[in-house]
CSV table of C-alpha atoms in Angstrom, one decimal:
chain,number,residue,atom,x,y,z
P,1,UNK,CA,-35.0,-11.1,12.3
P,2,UNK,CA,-32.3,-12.3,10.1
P,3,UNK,CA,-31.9,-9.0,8.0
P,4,UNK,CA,-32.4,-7.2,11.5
P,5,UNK,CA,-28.9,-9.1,12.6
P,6,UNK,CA,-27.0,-8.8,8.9
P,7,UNK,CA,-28.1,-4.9,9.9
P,8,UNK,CA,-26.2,-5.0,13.2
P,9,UNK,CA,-23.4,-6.6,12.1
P,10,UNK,CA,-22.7,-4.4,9.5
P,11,UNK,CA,-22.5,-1.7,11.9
P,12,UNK,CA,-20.9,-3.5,14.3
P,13,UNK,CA,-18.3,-4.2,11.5
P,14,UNK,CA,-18.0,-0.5,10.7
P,15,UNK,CA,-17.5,0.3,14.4
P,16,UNK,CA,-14.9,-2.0,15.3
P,17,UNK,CA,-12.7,-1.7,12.1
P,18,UNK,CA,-12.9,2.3,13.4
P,19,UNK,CA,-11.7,1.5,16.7
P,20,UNK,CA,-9.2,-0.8,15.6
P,21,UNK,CA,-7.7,1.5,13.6
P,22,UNK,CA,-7.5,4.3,15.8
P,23,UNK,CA,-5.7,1.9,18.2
P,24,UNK,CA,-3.1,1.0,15.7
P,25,UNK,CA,-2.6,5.2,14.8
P,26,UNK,CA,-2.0,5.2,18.7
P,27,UNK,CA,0.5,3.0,19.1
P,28,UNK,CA,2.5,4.3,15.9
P,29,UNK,CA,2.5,7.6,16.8
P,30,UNK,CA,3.9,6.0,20.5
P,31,UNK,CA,6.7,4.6,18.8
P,32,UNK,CA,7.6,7.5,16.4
P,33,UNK,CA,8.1,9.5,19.6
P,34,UNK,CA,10.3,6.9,21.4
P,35,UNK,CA,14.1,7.9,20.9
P,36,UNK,CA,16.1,6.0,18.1
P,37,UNK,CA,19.0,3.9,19.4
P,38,UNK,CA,23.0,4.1,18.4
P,39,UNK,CA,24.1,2.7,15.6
P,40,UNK,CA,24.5,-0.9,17.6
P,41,UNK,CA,21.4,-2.4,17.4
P,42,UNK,CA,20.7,-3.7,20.9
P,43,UNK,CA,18.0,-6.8,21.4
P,44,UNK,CA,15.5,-3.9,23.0
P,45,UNK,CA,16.2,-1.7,20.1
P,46,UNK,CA,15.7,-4.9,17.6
P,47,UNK,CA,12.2,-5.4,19.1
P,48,UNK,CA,11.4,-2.3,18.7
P,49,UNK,CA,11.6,-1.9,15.0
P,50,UNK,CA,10.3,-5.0,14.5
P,51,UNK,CA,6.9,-4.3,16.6
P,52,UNK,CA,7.4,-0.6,14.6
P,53,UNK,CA,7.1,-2.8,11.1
P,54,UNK,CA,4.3,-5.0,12.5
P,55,UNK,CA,2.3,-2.0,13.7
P,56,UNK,CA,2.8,-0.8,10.1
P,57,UNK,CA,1.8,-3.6,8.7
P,58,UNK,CA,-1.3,-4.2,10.8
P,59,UNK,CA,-2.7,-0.7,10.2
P,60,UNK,CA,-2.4,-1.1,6.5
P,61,UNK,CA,-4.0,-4.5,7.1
P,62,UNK,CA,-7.1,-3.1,8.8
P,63,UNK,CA,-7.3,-0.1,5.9
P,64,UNK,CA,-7.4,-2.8,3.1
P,65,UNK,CA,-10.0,-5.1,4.8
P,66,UNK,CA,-12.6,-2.2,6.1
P,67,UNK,CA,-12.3,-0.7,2.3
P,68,UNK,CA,-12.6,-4.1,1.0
P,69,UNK,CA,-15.5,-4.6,3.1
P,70,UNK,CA,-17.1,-1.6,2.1
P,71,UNK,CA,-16.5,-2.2,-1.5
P,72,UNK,CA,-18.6,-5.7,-1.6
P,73,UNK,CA,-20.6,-3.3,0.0
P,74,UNK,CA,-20.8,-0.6,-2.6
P,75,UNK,CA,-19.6,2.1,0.0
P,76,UNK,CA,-16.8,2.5,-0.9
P,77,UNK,CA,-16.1,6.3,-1.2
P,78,UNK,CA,-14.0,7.1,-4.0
P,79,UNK,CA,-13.8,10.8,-5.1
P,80,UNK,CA,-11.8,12.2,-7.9
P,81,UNK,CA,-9.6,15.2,-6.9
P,82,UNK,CA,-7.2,16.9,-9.0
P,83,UNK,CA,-3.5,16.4,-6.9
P,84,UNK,CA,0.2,16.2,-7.4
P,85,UNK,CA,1.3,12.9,-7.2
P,86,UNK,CA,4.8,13.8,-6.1
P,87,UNK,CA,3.3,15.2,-2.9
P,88,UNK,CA,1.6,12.3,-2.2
P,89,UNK,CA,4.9,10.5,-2.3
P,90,UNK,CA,6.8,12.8,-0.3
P,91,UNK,CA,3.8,12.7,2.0
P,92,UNK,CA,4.0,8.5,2.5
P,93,UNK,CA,7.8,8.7,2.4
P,94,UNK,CA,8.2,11.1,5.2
P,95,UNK,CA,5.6,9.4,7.1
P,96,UNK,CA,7.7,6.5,7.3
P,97,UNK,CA,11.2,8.1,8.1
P,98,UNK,CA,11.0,7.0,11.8
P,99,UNK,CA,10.9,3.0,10.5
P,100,UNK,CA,13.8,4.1,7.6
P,101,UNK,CA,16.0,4.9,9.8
P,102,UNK,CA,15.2,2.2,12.6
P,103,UNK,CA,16.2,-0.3,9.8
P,104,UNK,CA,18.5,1.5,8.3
P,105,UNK,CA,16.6,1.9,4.7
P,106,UNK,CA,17.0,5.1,2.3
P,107,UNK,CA,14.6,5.9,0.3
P,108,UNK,CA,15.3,8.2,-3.1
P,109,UNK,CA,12.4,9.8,-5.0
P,110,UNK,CA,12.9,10.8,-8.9
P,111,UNK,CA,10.8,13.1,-10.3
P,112,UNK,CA,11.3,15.6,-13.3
P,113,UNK,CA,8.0,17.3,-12.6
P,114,UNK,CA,5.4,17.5,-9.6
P,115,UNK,CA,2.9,15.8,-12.3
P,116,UNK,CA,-0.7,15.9,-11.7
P,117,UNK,CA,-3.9,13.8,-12.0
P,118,UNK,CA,-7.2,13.0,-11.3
P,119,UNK,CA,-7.0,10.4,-8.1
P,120,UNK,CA,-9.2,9.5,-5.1
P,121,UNK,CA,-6.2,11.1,-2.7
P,122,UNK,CA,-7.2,8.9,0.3
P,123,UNK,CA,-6.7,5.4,-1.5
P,124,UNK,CA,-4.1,6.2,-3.6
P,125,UNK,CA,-2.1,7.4,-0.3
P,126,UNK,CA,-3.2,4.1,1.0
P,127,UNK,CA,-1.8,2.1,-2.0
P,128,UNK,CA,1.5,4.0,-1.9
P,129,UNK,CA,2.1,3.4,1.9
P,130,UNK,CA,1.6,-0.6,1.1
P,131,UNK,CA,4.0,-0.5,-1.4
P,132,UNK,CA,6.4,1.5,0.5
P,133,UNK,CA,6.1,-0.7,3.5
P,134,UNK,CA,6.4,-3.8,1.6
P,135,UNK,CA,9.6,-2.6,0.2
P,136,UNK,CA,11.2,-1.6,3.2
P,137,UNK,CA,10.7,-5.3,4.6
P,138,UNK,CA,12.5,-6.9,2.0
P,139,UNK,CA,15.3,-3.8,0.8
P,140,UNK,CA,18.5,-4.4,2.0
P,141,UNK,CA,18.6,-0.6,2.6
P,142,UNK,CA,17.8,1.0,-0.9
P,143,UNK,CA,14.6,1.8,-2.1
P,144,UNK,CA,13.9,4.5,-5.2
P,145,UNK,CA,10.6,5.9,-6.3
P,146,UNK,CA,10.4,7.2,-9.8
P,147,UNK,CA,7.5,9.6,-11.0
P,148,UNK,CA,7.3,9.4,-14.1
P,149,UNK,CA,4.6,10.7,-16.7
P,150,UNK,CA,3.4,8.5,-19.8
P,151,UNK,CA,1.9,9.2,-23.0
P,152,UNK,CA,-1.7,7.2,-20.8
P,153,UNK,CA,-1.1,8.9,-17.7
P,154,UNK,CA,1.4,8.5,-14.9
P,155,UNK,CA,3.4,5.7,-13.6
P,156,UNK,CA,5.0,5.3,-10.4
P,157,UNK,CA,8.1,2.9,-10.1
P,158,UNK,CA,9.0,1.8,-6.8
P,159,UNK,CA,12.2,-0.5,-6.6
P,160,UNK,CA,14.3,-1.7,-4.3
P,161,UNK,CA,17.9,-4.0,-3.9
P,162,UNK,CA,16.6,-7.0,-1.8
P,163,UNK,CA,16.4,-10.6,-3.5
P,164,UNK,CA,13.2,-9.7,-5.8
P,165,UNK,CA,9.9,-11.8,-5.5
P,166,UNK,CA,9.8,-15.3,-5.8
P,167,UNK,CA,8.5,-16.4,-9.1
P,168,UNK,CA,5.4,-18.6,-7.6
P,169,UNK,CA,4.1,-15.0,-6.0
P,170,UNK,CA,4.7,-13.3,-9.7
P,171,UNK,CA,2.9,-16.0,-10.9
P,172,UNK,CA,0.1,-16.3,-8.2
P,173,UNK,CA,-0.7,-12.8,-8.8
P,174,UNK,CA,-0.7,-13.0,-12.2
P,175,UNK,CA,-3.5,-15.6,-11.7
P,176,UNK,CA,-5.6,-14.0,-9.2
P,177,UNK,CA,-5.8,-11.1,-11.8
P,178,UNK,CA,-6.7,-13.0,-14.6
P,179,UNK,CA,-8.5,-16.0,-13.7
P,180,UNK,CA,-10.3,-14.6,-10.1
P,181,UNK,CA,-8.5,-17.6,-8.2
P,182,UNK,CA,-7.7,-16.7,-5.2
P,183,UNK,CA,-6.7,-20.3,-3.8
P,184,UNK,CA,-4.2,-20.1,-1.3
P,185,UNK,CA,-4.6,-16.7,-0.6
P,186,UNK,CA,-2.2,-14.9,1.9
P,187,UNK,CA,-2.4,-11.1,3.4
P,188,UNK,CA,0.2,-10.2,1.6
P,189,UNK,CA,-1.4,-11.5,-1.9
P,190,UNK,CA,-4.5,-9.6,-0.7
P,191,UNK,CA,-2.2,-6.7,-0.1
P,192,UNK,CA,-1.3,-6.4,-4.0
P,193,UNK,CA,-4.5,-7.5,-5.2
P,194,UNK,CA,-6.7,-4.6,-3.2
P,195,UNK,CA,-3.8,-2.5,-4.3
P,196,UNK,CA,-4.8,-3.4,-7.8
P,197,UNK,CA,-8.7,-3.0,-7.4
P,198,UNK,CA,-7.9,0.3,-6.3
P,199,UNK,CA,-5.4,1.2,-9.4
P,200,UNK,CA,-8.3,-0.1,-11.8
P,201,UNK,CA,-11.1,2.3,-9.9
P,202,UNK,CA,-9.1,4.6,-11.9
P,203,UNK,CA,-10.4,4.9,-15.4
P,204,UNK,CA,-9.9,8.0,-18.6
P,205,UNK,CA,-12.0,7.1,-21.4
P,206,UNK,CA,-10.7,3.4,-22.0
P,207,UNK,CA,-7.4,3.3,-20.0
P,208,UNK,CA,-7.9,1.8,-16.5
P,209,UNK,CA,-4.7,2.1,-13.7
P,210,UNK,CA,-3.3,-1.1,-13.1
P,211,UNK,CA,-0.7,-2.5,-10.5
P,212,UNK,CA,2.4,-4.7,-12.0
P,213,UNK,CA,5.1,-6.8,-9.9
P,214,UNK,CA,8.0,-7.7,-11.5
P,215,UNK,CA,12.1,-8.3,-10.7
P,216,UNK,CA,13.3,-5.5,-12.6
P,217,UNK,CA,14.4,-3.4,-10.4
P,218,UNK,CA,17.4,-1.1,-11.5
P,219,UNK,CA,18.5,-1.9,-8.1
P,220,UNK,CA,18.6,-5.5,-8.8
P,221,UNK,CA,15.6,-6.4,-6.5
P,222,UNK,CA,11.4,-6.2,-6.8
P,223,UNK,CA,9.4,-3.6,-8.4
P,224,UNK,CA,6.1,-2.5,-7.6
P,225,UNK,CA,4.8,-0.3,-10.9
P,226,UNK,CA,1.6,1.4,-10.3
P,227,UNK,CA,-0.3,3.5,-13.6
P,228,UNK,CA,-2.7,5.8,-13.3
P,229,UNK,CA,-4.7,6.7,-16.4
């Protein structure tokens, strides 16, 4: 009876973190058709990008959680497909231009070549689009993404010219990589970590991607470093 409920719930879990999703993709794709305001933010048009933000947030939330889920699980799908990395970029960057522009953010891509690589598209995408939408929050209207390929494999630099982390979060997530301890956990922590977990998935002969977070931004705010082996 027992194994008979874990059963259903599993499903159950699988179903709802579906239809959750597909709500969320709804109501973005609402607010990307709604008209942007002037210049003169007015309190409606305020809201607005704010929910818009949220609503990014909270689908990126879902994503994590149902692949996290399925990972304990060991469903996790994760296929290797030769891509260029710079179109993923220009892919997650353009899918956010409607909340750039609500908050008034540009976002600058640097790339000498379209550099490829072996990469599960899907949660690489996914990883990118956490990043991006974790920088726009805390920009104060810059962000630059630099592609850039390594002698290992291929990094990509995402920085920004807002007030940089806090040094207890550089050091929380220094700990939860190391050590496992994930006392005092918050969504945005989980954020970088599963971002992590999915940068290690990654792995040529004894190189494994990695995620770093760091304040040195040639902007003068965060950075976000992702490699990929």
């Amino acid at each position: 009876m027992r194994d008979s409920i874990k059963n259903e719930f599993h499903h159950v879990m699988i179903a709802s973190m579906n239809d959750m999703k597909q709500s969320v993709n709804l109501l973005q794709h609402t607010l990307e058709k709604m008209p942007l305001g002037s210049s003169y933010k007015t309190p409606e048009e305020t809201d607005l990008t704010s929910i818009h933000y949220e609503i990014s947030r909270m689908q990126n939330g879902i994503e994590q959680l149902h692949n996290l889920y399925l990972l304990e699980k060991n469903e996790l799908t994760f296929r290797l497909t030769d891509a260029y990395l710079l179109e993923l970029i220009e892919e997650q960057v353009i899918s956010h231009d409607v909340l750039c522009r609500r908050v008034g953010v540009t976002i600058k891509v640097i790339a000498n070549d379209d550099i490829s690589g072996y990469v599960d598209i899907n949660l690489v995408s996914h990883i990118l689009d956490i990043a991006i939408v974790n920088a726009i929050r805390y920009s104060d209207g810059v962000i630059q993404i630099d592609l850039q390929k390594t002698e290992d494999g291929t990094k990509i630099i995402i920085d920004d010219n807002g007030r940089g982390y806090p040094e207890e979060r550089l050091q929380h997530f220094s700990e939860i990589i190391d050590q496992q301890d994930f006392s005092g956990l918050t969504n945005q922590m989980l954020g970088w970590y599963y971002c992590y977990l999915v940068a290690n998935m990654h792995q040529n002969r004894e190189q494994r991607g990695w995620v770093h977070l760091n304040n040195e931004s040639v902007l003068g705010g965060s950075r976000f470093e992702i490699f990929l082996p």
